[in-house]
mmCIF file of C-alpha atoms and ligand atoms in Angstrom:
data_model
loop_
_atom_site.group_PDB
_atom_site.id
_atom_site.type_symbol
_atom_site.label_atom_id
_atom_site.label_comp_id
_atom_site.label_asym_id
_atom_site.label_seq_id
_atom_site.Cartn_x
_atom_site.Cartn_y
_atom_site.Cartn_z
ATOM 1 C CA UNK A 1 0.000 0.000 0.000
ATOM 2 C CA UNK A 2 3.045 2.209 0.221
ATOM 3 C CA UNK A 3 3.236 2.491 -3.546
ATOM 4 C CA UNK A 4 -0.366 3.531 -4.119
ATOM 5 C CA UNK A 5 -0.338 7.015 -2.664
ATOM 6 C CA UNK A 6 -3.181 9.529 -2.866
ATOM 7 C CA UNK A 7 -1.997 12.844 -4.309
ATOM 8 C CA UNK A 8 -3.721 15.965 -5.589
ATOM 9 C CA UNK A 9 -1.849 15.932 -8.912
ATOM 10 C CA UNK A 10 -2.550 12.257 -9.380
ATOM 11 C CA UNK A 11 -6.292 12.802 -8.921
ATOM 12 C CA UNK A 12 -6.513 16.022 -10.923
ATOM 13 C CA UNK A 13 -5.102 14.526 -14.091
ATOM 14 C CA UNK A 14 -8.132 12.186 -14.290
ATOM 15 C CA UNK A 15 -10.814 14.778 -13.436
ATOM 16 C CA UNK A 16 -13.189 15.988 -16.147
ATOM 17 C CA UNK A 17 -13.463 19.435 -14.463
ATOM 18 C CA UNK A 18 -11.144 21.130 -11.971
ATOM 19 C CA UNK A 19 -13.052 20.270 -8.774
ATOM 20 C CA UNK A 20 -11.303 21.503 -5.613
ATOM 21 C CA UNK A 21 -9.579 18.684 -3.723
ATOM 22 C CA UNK A 22 -8.337 18.648 -0.144
ATOM 23 C CA UNK A 23 -6.303 15.752 1.244
ATOM 24 C CA UNK A 24 -6.021 15.191 4.989
ATOM 25 C CA UNK A 25 -3.676 12.753 6.718
ATOM 26 C CA UNK A 26 -6.093 12.038 9.500
ATOM 27 C CA UNK A 27 -9.548 13.292 10.468
ATOM 28 C CA UNK A 28 -12.429 12.122 12.638
ATOM 29 C CA UNK A 29 -14.821 11.916 9.666
ATOM 30 C CA UNK A 30 -14.610 13.501 6.214
ATOM 31 C CA UNK A 31 -18.397 14.055 6.229
ATOM 32 C CA UNK A 32 -18.194 15.906 9.534
ATOM 33 C CA UNK A 33 -15.171 17.928 8.341
ATOM 34 C CA UNK A 34 -16.857 18.963 5.089
ATOM 35 C CA UNK A 35 -20.067 19.877 6.935
ATOM 36 C CA UNK A 36 -18.058 22.301 9.068
ATOM 37 C CA UNK A 37 -16.202 24.027 6.244
ATOM 38 C CA UNK A 38 -18.893 24.088 3.568
ATOM 39 C CA UNK A 39 -20.919 27.226 3.134
ATOM 40 C CA UNK A 40 -22.875 28.961 0.361
ATOM 41 C CA UNK A 41 -19.639 29.885 -1.427
ATOM 42 C CA UNK A 42 -18.044 26.440 -1.391
ATOM 43 C CA UNK A 43 -17.998 25.053 -4.912
ATOM 44 C CA UNK A 44 -19.951 22.021 -5.924
ATOM 45 C CA UNK A 45 -17.645 19.056 -6.340
ATOM 46 C CA UNK A 46 -15.433 20.164 -3.437
ATOM 47 C CA UNK A 47 -13.940 16.896 -2.212
ATOM 48 C CA UNK A 48 -12.219 16.032 1.029
ATOM 49 C CA UNK A 49 -10.192 12.833 1.212
ATOM 50 C CA UNK A 50 -8.606 11.365 4.331
ATOM 51 C CA UNK A 51 -5.888 8.723 4.508
ATOM 52 C CA UNK A 52 -7.446 7.550 7.755
ATOM 53 C CA UNK A 53 -10.557 8.329 9.831
ATOM 54 C CA UNK A 54 -10.666 8.034 13.589
ATOM 55 C CA UNK A 55 -14.451 8.228 13.814
ATOM 56 C CA UNK A 56 -15.802 7.277 10.385
ATOM 57 C CA UNK A 57 -19.493 6.540 10.604
ATOM 58 C CA UNK A 58 -22.309 5.027 8.619
ATOM 59 C CA UNK A 59 -26.077 5.223 8.968
ATOM 60 C CA UNK A 60 -27.620 5.263 12.444
ATOM 61 C CA UNK A 61 -24.195 6.413 13.651
ATOM 62 C CA UNK A 62 -22.659 2.987 13.140
ATOM 63 C CA UNK A 63 -18.894 2.749 12.958
ATOM 64 C CA UNK A 64 -17.243 2.644 9.548
ATOM 65 C CA UNK A 65 -13.766 1.121 9.933
ATOM 66 C CA UNK A 66 -11.275 3.410 8.199
ATOM 67 C CA UNK A 67 -7.739 2.125 8.749
ATOM 68 C CA UNK A 68 -4.719 3.960 7.399
ATOM 69 C CA UNK A 69 -3.689 3.619 3.768
ATOM 70 C CA UNK A 70 -5.694 0.547 2.728
ATOM 71 C CA UNK A 71 -8.857 2.453 1.824
ATOM 72 C CA UNK A 72 -10.306 5.642 0.396
ATOM 73 C CA UNK A 73 -12.424 7.807 2.705
ATOM 74 C CA UNK A 74 -13.904 10.753 0.860
ATOM 75 C CA UNK A 75 -16.773 13.254 0.977
ATOM 76 C CA UNK A 76 -18.079 15.286 -1.953
ATOM 77 C CA UNK A 77 -20.185 18.431 -1.765
ATOM 78 C CA UNK A 78 -23.186 18.433 -4.119
ATOM 79 C CA UNK A 79 -25.832 21.078 -4.727
ATOM 80 C CA UNK A 80 -28.639 19.291 -6.536
ATOM 81 C CA UNK A 81 -32.020 20.968 -6.872
ATOM 82 C CA UNK A 82 -34.140 18.257 -5.308
ATOM 83 C CA UNK A 83 -36.671 18.055 -2.516
ATOM 84 C CA UNK A 84 -36.246 16.105 0.691
ATOM 85 C CA UNK A 85 -38.304 13.134 -0.439
ATOM 86 C CA UNK A 86 -36.068 12.466 -3.450
ATOM 87 C CA UNK A 87 -32.810 12.495 -1.491
ATOM 88 C CA UNK A 88 -32.443 8.739 -1.690
ATOM 89 C CA UNK A 89 -31.698 9.230 -5.395
ATOM 90 C CA UNK A 90 -28.343 10.786 -4.467
ATOM 91 C CA UNK A 91 -27.344 7.615 -2.624
ATOM 92 C CA UNK A 92 -28.472 5.388 -5.484
ATOM 93 C CA UNK A 93 -26.763 7.529 -8.130
ATOM 94 C CA UNK A 94 -23.580 7.403 -6.048
ATOM 95 C CA UNK A 95 -23.817 3.613 -5.798
ATOM 96 C CA UNK A 96 -24.003 3.373 -9.588
ATOM 97 C CA UNK A 97 -21.108 5.848 -9.976
ATOM 98 C CA UNK A 98 -18.928 3.830 -7.588
ATOM 99 C CA UNK A 99 -19.702 0.514 -9.351
ATOM 100 C CA UNK A 100 -18.884 2.012 -12.749
ATOM 101 C CA UNK A 101 -15.654 3.563 -11.473
ATOM 102 C CA UNK A 102 -14.570 0.244 -9.909
ATOM 103 C CA UNK A 103 -15.287 -1.599 -13.138
ATOM 104 C CA UNK A 104 -13.408 0.929 -15.233
ATOM 105 C CA UNK A 105 -10.332 1.062 -12.985
ATOM 106 C CA UNK A 106 -10.172 -2.511 -11.652
ATOM 107 C CA UNK A 107 -12.136 -4.603 -14.123
ATOM 108 C CA UNK A 108 -14.147 -6.175 -11.277
ATOM 109 C CA UNK A 109 -17.899 -6.786 -11.285
ATOM 110 C CA UNK A 110 -19.440 -4.611 -8.578
ATOM 111 C CA UNK A 111 -23.020 -5.005 -7.355
ATOM 112 C CA UNK A 112 -25.326 -3.051 -5.070
ATOM 113 C CA UNK A 113 -27.154 -4.149 -1.960
ATOM 114 C CA UNK A 114 -30.108 -1.791 -1.544
ATOM 115 C CA UNK A 115 -29.657 0.967 -0.478
ATOM 116 C CA UNK A 116 -26.034 1.879 0.018
ATOM 117 C CA UNK A 117 -23.627 -1.062 0.028
ATOM 118 C CA UNK A 118 -21.303 -2.026 -2.830
ATOM 119 C CA UNK A 119 -20.583 -5.729 -3.001
ATOM 120 C CA UNK A 120 -17.858 -7.708 -4.769
ATOM 121 C CA UNK A 121 -17.759 -11.507 -4.434
ATOM 122 C CA UNK A 122 -20.436 -11.360 -1.705
ATOM 123 C CA UNK A 123 -18.384 -8.981 0.484
ATOM 124 C CA UNK A 124 -19.028 -5.330 1.295
ATOM 125 C CA UNK A 125 -16.250 -3.249 -0.259
ATOM 126 C CA UNK A 126 -17.854 0.166 0.065
ATOM 127 C CA UNK A 127 -20.472 2.064 2.073
ATOM 128 C CA UNK A 128 -22.156 5.361 1.200
ATOM 129 C CA UNK A 129 -23.589 7.973 3.537
ATOM 130 C CA UNK A 130 -25.396 11.030 2.099
ATOM 131 C CA UNK A 131 -26.264 13.818 4.523
ATOM 132 C CA UNK A 132 -28.136 16.960 3.456
ATOM 133 C CA UNK A 133 -29.074 20.391 4.725
ATOM 134 C CA UNK A 134 -32.596 21.524 3.845
ATOM 135 C CA UNK A 135 -33.734 25.091 3.344
ATOM 136 C CA UNK A 136 -36.863 25.310 5.554
ATOM 137 C CA UNK A 137 -38.672 27.688 3.180
ATOM 138 C CA UNK A 138 -38.185 25.965 -0.163
ATOM 139 C CA UNK A 139 -37.943 22.459 1.337
ATOM 140 C CA UNK A 140 -35.103 21.946 -1.134
ATOM 141 C CA UNK A 141 -31.572 20.906 -0.341
ATOM 142 C CA UNK A 142 -28.995 23.661 0.092
ATOM 143 C CA UNK A 143 -26.302 21.039 -0.130
ATOM 144 C CA UNK A 144 -25.723 17.334 0.181
ATOM 145 C CA UNK A 145 -22.503 15.785 1.431
ATOM 146 C CA UNK A 146 -21.904 12.333 0.010
ATOM 147 C CA UNK A 147 -19.473 10.249 2.022
ATOM 148 C CA UNK A 148 -17.897 7.178 0.467
ATOM 149 C CA UNK A 149 -15.704 4.645 2.205
ATOM 150 C CA UNK A 150 -13.938 2.082 0.009
ATOM 151 C CA UNK A 151 -11.778 -0.853 1.071
ATOM 152 C CA UNK A 152 -9.362 -0.754 -1.855
ATOM 153 C CA UNK A 153 -6.988 -3.265 -0.244
ATOM 154 C CA UNK A 154 -7.162 -5.550 2.758
ATOM 155 C CA UNK A 155 -5.633 -3.695 5.745
ATOM 156 C CA UNK A 156 -2.117 -4.972 6.623
ATOM 157 C CA UNK A 157 -3.446 -6.577 9.836
ATOM 158 C CA UNK A 158 -6.652 -7.791 8.206
ATOM 159 C CA UNK A 159 -10.171 -6.467 8.739
ATOM 160 C CA UNK A 160 -11.278 -5.857 12.321
ATOM 161 C CA UNK A 161 -12.833 -8.819 14.116
ATOM 162 C CA UNK A 162 -16.401 -7.442 14.007
ATOM 163 C CA UNK A 163 -16.413 -7.017 10.205
ATOM 164 C CA UNK A 164 -14.050 -9.762 9.045
ATOM 165 C CA UNK A 165 -16.886 -11.998 7.846
ATOM 166 C CA UNK A 166 -18.681 -9.307 5.850
ATOM 167 C CA UNK A 167 -15.969 -6.928 4.596
ATOM 168 C CA UNK A 168 -13.856 -7.408 1.493
ATOM 169 C CA UNK A 169 -11.281 -5.518 -0.541
ATOM 170 C CA UNK A 170 -11.709 -4.374 -4.144
ATOM 171 C CA UNK A 171 -8.332 -5.703 -5.290
ATOM 172 C CA UNK A 172 -5.709 -7.977 -3.791
ATOM 173 C CA UNK A 173 -2.602 -6.705 -5.559
ATOM 174 C CA UNK A 174 -1.268 -3.223 -5.045
ATOM 175 C CA UNK A 175 -1.258 -0.971 -8.103
ATOM 176 C CA UNK A 176 0.464 2.385 -8.300
ATOM 177 C CA UNK A 177 -1.955 5.256 -8.961
ATOM 178 C CA UNK A 178 -5.098 3.146 -8.533
ATOM 179 C CA UNK A 179 -6.592 5.149 -5.645
ATOM 180 C CA UNK A 180 -6.118 8.462 -7.486
ATOM 181 C CA UNK A 181 -7.824 7.071 -10.584
ATOM 182 C CA UNK A 182 -10.722 5.616 -8.576
ATOM 183 C CA UNK A 183 -11.284 8.879 -6.696
ATOM 184 C CA UNK A 184 -11.374 10.939 -9.901
ATOM 185 C CA UNK A 185 -13.635 8.502 -11.755
ATOM 186 C CA UNK A 186 -16.059 8.530 -8.815
ATOM 187 C CA UNK A 187 -16.141 12.344 -8.590
ATOM 188 C CA UNK A 188 -16.646 12.749 -12.361
ATOM 189 C CA UNK A 189 -19.614 10.402 -12.381
ATOM 190 C CA UNK A 190 -21.307 11.589 -9.190
ATOM 191 C CA UNK A 191 -21.302 15.250 -10.185
ATOM 192 C CA UNK A 192 -22.658 14.367 -13.604
ATOM 193 C CA UNK A 193 -25.425 12.085 -12.246
ATOM 194 C CA UNK A 194 -26.373 14.624 -9.569
ATOM 195 C CA UNK A 195 -27.133 17.211 -12.269
ATOM 196 C CA UNK A 196 -29.567 14.816 -13.884
ATOM 197 C CA UNK A 197 -31.275 13.246 -10.890
ATOM 198 C CA UNK A 198 -34.724 14.089 -12.248
ATOM 199 C CA UNK A 199 -33.983 12.188 -15.478
ATOM 200 C CA UNK A 200 -33.065 9.145 -13.384
ATOM 201 C CA UNK A 201 -30.685 7.907 -16.070
ATOM 202 C CA UNK A 202 -28.908 5.747 -13.491
ATOM 203 C CA UNK A 203 -32.045 4.002 -12.238
ATOM 204 C CA UNK A 204 -32.119 1.079 -14.662
ATOM 205 C CA UNK A 205 -28.465 0.357 -13.934
ATOM 206 C CA UNK A 206 -29.143 0.659 -10.194
ATOM 207 C CA UNK A 207 -31.876 -1.974 -10.472
ATOM 208 C CA UNK A 208 -29.849 -4.304 -12.681
ATOM 209 C CA UNK A 209 -26.884 -4.220 -10.336
ATOM 210 C CA UNK A 210 -28.994 -4.763 -7.234
ATOM 211 C CA UNK A 211 -28.553 -8.149 -5.628
ATOM 212 C CA UNK A 212 -31.648 -8.038 -3.441
ATOM 213 C CA UNK A 213 -34.417 -8.404 -6.029
ATOM 214 C CA UNK A 214 -35.903 -11.896 -5.891
ATOM 215 C CA UNK A 215 -34.164 -12.719 -2.604
ATOM 216 C CA UNK A 216 -35.571 -13.456 0.821
ATOM 217 C CA UNK A 217 -34.627 -10.650 3.184
ATOM 218 C CA UNK A 218 -35.208 -9.725 6.800
ATOM 219 C CA UNK A 219 -36.887 -6.348 7.222
ATOM 220 C CA UNK A 220 -35.694 -4.711 10.427
ATOM 221 C CA UNK A 221 -37.687 -1.942 12.110
ATOM 222 C CA UNK A 222 -36.402 -1.192 15.583
ATOM 223 C CA UNK A 223 -36.611 -4.466 17.493
ATOM 224 C CA UNK A 224 -38.997 -6.062 15.009
ATOM 225 C CA UNK A 225 -37.641 -8.404 12.333
ATOM 226 C CA UNK A 226 -39.857 -9.860 9.615
ATOM 227 C CA UNK A 227 -39.045 -12.149 6.724
ATOM 228 C CA UNK A 228 -40.076 -10.920 3.285
ATOM 229 C CA UNK A 229 -39.318 -11.362 -0.381
ATOM 230 C CA UNK A 230 -37.760 -8.411 -2.197
ATOM 231 C CA UNK A 231 -39.810 -7.964 -5.366
ATOM 232 C CA UNK A 232 -38.779 -4.760 -7.082
ATOM 233 C CA UNK A 233 -37.266 -1.305 -6.774
ATOM 234 C CA UNK A 234 -39.545 1.530 -7.868
ATOM 235 C CA UNK A 235 -38.699 4.828 -9.613
ATOM 236 C CA UNK A 236 -38.062 6.494 -6.268
ATOM 237 C CA UNK A 237 -35.567 3.759 -5.348
ATOM 238 C CA UNK A 238 -37.946 2.299 -2.781
ATOM 239 C CA UNK A 239 -37.811 -1.448 -2.241
ATOM 240 C CA UNK A 240 -41.064 -3.339 -2.716
ATOM 241 C CA UNK A 241 -41.250 -6.330 -0.375
ATOM 242 C CA UNK A 242 -43.894 -9.001 0.174
ATOM 243 C CA UNK A 243 -44.267 -10.467 3.654
ATOM 244 C CA UNK A 244 -45.179 -14.082 4.308
ATOM 245 C CA UNK A 245 -48.853 -13.116 4.851
ATOM 246 C CA UNK A 246 -48.806 -11.738 1.232
ATOM 247 C CA UNK A 247 -49.073 -8.086 2.314
ATOM 248 C CA UNK A 248 -46.740 -5.770 0.420
ATOM 249 C CA UNK A 249 -44.985 -2.619 1.455
ATOM 250 C CA UNK A 250 -42.566 -0.084 -0.039
ATOM 251 C CA UNK A 251 -39.464 0.599 2.059
ATOM 252 C CA UNK A 252 -37.876 3.974 1.472
ATOM 253 C CA UNK A 253 -34.783 3.548 3.568
ATOM 254 C CA UNK A 254 -34.157 1.725 6.774
ATOM 255 C CA UNK A 255 -32.698 -1.622 7.092
ATOM 256 C CA UNK A 256 -32.835 -5.042 5.535
ATOM 257 C CA UNK A 257 -30.478 -7.894 6.051
ATOM 258 C CA UNK A 258 -29.616 -10.392 3.392
ATOM 259 C CA UNK A 259 -27.445 -13.470 3.717
ATOM 260 C CA UNK A 260 -24.818 -13.106 0.968
HETATM 261 C C1 BT5 B 1 -22.271 2.686 5.574
HETATM 262 O O1 BT5 B 1 -23.160 2.698 6.603
HETATM 263 O O2 BT5 B 1 -21.808 1.697 5.049
HETATM 264 C C2 BT5 B 1 -21.831 4.069 5.125
HETATM 265 C C3 BT5 B 1 -20.368 4.280 5.356
HETATM 266 C C4 BT5 B 1 -19.906 5.619 4.876
HETATM 267 C C5 BT5 B 1 -18.458 5.835 5.210
HETATM 268 C C6 BT5 B 1 -17.923 7.094 4.620
HETATM 269 S S1 BT5 B 1 -16.201 7.180 4.749
HETATM 270 C C7 BT5 B 1 -16.208 8.831 4.313
HETATM 271 C C8 BT5 B 1 -17.379 9.468 5.009
HETATM 272 N N1 BT5 B 1 -17.062 9.874 6.339
HETATM 273 C C9 BT5 B 1 -17.775 9.215 7.264
HETATM 274 O O3 BT5 B 1 -17.688 9.376 8.506
HETATM 275 N N2 BT5 B 1 -18.609 8.346 6.638
HETATM 276 C C10 BT5 B 1 -18.464 8.394 5.214
HETATM 277 P P1 BT5 B 1 -24.063 1.468 7.066
HETATM 278 O O4 BT5 B 1 -24.915 0.997 5.943
HETATM 279 O O5 BT5 B 1 -24.736 1.956 8.298
HETATM 280 O O6 BT5 B 1 -23.033 0.324 7.401
HETATM 281 C C11 BT5 B 1 -22.273 0.308 8.580
HETATM 282 C C12 BT5 B 1 -21.900 -1.139 8.832
HETATM 283 O O7 BT5 B 1 -20.950 -1.579 7.820
HETATM 284 C C13 BT5 B 1 -21.197 -1.386 10.151
HETATM 285 O O8 BT5 B 1 -22.133 -1.588 11.172
HETATM 286 C C14 BT5 B 1 -20.371 -2.644 9.842
HETATM 287 O O9 BT5 B 1 -21.185 -3.812 9.945
HETATM 288 C C15 BT5 B 1 -20.020 -2.488 8.378
HETATM 289 N N3 BT5 B 1 -18.677 -1.908 8.189
HETATM 290 C C16 BT5 B 1 -18.019 -1.005 8.948
HETATM 291 N N4 BT5 B 1 -16.834 -0.701 8.424
HETATM 292 C C17 BT5 B 1 -16.715 -1.408 7.286
HETATM 293 C C18 BT5 B 1 -15.717 -1.523 6.271
HETATM 294 N N5 BT5 B 1 -14.587 -0.821 6.301
HETATM 295 N N6 BT5 B 1 -15.955 -2.373 5.246
HETATM 296 C C19 BT5 B 1 -17.092 -3.103 5.164
HETATM 297 N N7 BT5 B 1 -18.070 -3.036 6.093
HETATM 298 C C20 BT5 B 1 -17.896 -2.195 7.131
#
C-alpha cells in the first residue's frame, strides 16, 4: 500500500473538471469535516479525502472502519435541486457511480445491496452515507454531502474482528496510482449524475446491479424483524417487499439484512 499514494496531482489529471480537492492525513470523519467548512460559497464538487478516519461513521451512527492507507475515505459536496423526499436518489446515483468507477479502474464486477452497500464476491467493499441540509422555506436541499468509504486493499493486519466476515477488498494486488484514478472517476460520475437526478438515467443500472431483487430478506424496524421477499425497486428507489402473509410494502430507507 506504500506504492499507491493519494496525491492531488494524481487525482486532478483524471478529473473531467477542476473540482477543488483537499487531502487530509487524518480526520475524525470527512463528512463531519466537510459539513463544518462548507458554506454557500463552497464550490460544488469540493472533495475532502482522508488517509485515515478516527471516527468514520455510517447510517444510524454505526462505525465505519477506516484504517490507514488501505482504503479511500472521501466526501463530496453536491448542490442538486431536489426536494427532501427524493434524497435517496443521491445515494443510489452514487452507488451506480462507484460501481462504474470500480469496473473501469479494476475490471471487477461490482453489485449493489439496496440501499447503500457495494458488493464484490459477496463482500461489502464500500459504504455510502449522504447527509443533506434543507432550506426550511423551499424544502429543497442547500447542499448534500456524500461520504464514500472504500476498502481498496485488505488492511495490513486484516479487517477488524467485528467485520471480518462481511468486509472485502476491491483488489488484492497493489497498483500504483489506482486510488487516485478511482477517486477521480467517482467524482466525475457523481457530479454528472447529480445534475440529472430528475432524469433518473442511473435508475435502470441501479436496479440491474442490485442483488436483493428476488431474494428473501429480513426487514428490520427497531426491534422487530420480519421475513419478506424483495420484489422490485420503484422509480423512487424504494424497495417493494412481500411479507409471508402476502401483504406488500414499499421501504424507502431503513434496514434489511440479506445473507450473501
Ligand atoms: C455505511 O453505513 O456503510 C456508510 C459508510 C460511509 C463511510 C464514509 S467514509 C467517508 C465518510 N465519512 C464518514 O464518517 N462516513 C463516510 P451502514 O450501511 O450503516 O453500514 C455500517 C456497517 O458496515 C457497520 O455496522 C459494519 O457492519 C459495516 N462496516 C463497517 N466498516 C466497514 C468496512 N470498512 N468495510 C465493510 N463493512 C464495514
